[in-house]
GROMACS .gro file of C-alpha atoms in nm:
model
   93
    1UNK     CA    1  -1.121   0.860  -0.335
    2UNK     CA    2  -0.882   0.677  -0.061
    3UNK     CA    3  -1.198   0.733   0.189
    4UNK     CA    4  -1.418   0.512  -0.094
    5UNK     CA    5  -1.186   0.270  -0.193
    6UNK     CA    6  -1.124   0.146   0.179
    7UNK     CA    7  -1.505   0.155   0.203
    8UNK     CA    8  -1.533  -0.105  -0.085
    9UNK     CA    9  -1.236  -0.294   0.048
   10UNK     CA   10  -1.424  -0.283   0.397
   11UNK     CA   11  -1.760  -0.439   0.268
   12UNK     CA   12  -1.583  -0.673   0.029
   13UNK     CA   13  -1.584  -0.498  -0.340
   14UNK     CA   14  -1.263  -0.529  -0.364
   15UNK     CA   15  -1.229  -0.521  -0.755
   16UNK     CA   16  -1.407  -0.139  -0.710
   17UNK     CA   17  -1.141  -0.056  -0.434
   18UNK     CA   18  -0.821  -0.209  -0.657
   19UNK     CA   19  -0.946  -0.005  -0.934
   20UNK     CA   20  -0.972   0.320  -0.708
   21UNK     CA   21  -0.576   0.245  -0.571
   22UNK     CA   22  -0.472   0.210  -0.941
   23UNK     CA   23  -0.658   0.573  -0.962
   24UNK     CA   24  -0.508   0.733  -0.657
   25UNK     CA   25  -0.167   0.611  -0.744
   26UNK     CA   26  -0.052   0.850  -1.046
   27UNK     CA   27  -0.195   1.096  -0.859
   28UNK     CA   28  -0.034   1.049  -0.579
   29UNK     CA   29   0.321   1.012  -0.694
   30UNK     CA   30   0.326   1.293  -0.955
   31UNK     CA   31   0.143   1.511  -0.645
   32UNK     CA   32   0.460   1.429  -0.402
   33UNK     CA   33   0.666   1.200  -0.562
   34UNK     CA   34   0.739   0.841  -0.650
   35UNK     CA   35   0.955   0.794  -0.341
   36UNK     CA   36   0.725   0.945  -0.102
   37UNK     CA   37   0.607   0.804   0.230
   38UNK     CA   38   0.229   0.875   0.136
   39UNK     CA   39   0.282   0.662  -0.193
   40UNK     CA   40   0.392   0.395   0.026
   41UNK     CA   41   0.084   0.429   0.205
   42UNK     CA   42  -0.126   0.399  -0.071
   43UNK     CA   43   0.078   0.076  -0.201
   44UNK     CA   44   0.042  -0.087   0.146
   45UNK     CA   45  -0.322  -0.018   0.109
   46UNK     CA   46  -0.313  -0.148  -0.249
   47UNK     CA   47  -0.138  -0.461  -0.183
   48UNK     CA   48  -0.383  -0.538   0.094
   49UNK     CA   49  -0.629  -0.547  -0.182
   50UNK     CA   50  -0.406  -0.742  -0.438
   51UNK     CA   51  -0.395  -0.955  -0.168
   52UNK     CA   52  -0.736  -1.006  -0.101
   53UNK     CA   53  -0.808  -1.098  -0.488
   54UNK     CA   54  -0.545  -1.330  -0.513
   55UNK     CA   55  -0.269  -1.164  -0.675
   56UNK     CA   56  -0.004  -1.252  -0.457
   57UNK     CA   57   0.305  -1.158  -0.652
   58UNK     CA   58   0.193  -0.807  -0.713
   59UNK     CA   59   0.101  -0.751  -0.343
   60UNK     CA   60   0.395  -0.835  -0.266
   61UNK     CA   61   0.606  -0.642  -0.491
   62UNK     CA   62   0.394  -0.344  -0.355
   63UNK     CA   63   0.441  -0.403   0.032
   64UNK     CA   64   0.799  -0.450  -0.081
   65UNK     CA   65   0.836  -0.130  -0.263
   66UNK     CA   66   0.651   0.024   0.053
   67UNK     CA   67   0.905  -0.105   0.248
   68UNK     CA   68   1.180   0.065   0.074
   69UNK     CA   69   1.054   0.427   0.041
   70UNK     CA   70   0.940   0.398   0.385
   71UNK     CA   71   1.309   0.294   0.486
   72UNK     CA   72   1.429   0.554   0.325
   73UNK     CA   73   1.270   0.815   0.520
   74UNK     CA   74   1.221   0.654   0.877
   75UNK     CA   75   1.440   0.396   1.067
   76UNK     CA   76   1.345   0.043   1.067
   77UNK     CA   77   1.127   0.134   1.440
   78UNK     CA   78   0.957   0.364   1.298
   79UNK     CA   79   0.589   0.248   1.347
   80UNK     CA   80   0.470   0.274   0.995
   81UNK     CA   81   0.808   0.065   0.900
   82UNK     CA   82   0.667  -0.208   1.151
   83UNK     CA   83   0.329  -0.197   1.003
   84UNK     CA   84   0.427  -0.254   0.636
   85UNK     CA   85   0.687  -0.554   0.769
   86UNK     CA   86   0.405  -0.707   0.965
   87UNK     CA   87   0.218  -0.708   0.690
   88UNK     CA   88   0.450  -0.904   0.463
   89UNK     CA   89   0.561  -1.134   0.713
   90UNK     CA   90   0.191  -1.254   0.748
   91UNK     CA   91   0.207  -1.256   0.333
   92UNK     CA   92   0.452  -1.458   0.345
   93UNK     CA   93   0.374  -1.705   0.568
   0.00000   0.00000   0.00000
């Protein structure tokens, strides 16, 4: 499902790949757990999408939650750390 859902993200269906994330997620977090670092993956990957459709607040909230489970696993060099913090610095500005 994650290999679809960036395929409609990558040719533009992004409603079809939000839906798909909103899928993935339960799964994902009662699979691991809510504070995992794959869950904050999959809401880095989600907010990209929230992004895309205009729903800036709940991106956000998502790369931010990201940010946090991924902190609490990895320090703040980590690479996928940097990723997620790129990512909301170009949110925000």
């Amino acid at each position: 499902l994650k290999r679809l859902a960036k395929v409609y993200f990558s040719l533009g269906d992004t409603k079809s790949s939000e839906a798909l994330w909103e899928k993935i997620l339960p799964t994902e977090k009662e699979a691991y757990n809510p504070r995992h670092p794959q869950v904050a993956m999959d809401l880095f990957q989600l907010a990209r999408v929230e992004w895309a459709l205009g729903e800036k607040p709940k991106a956000l909230k998502d790369l931010q939650e990201s940010i946090d489970i991924l902190k609490s696993y990895f320090p703040d060099d980590h690479p996928l750390v940097i990723q997620v913090q790129t990512q909301l610095k170009k949110f925000k500005n």
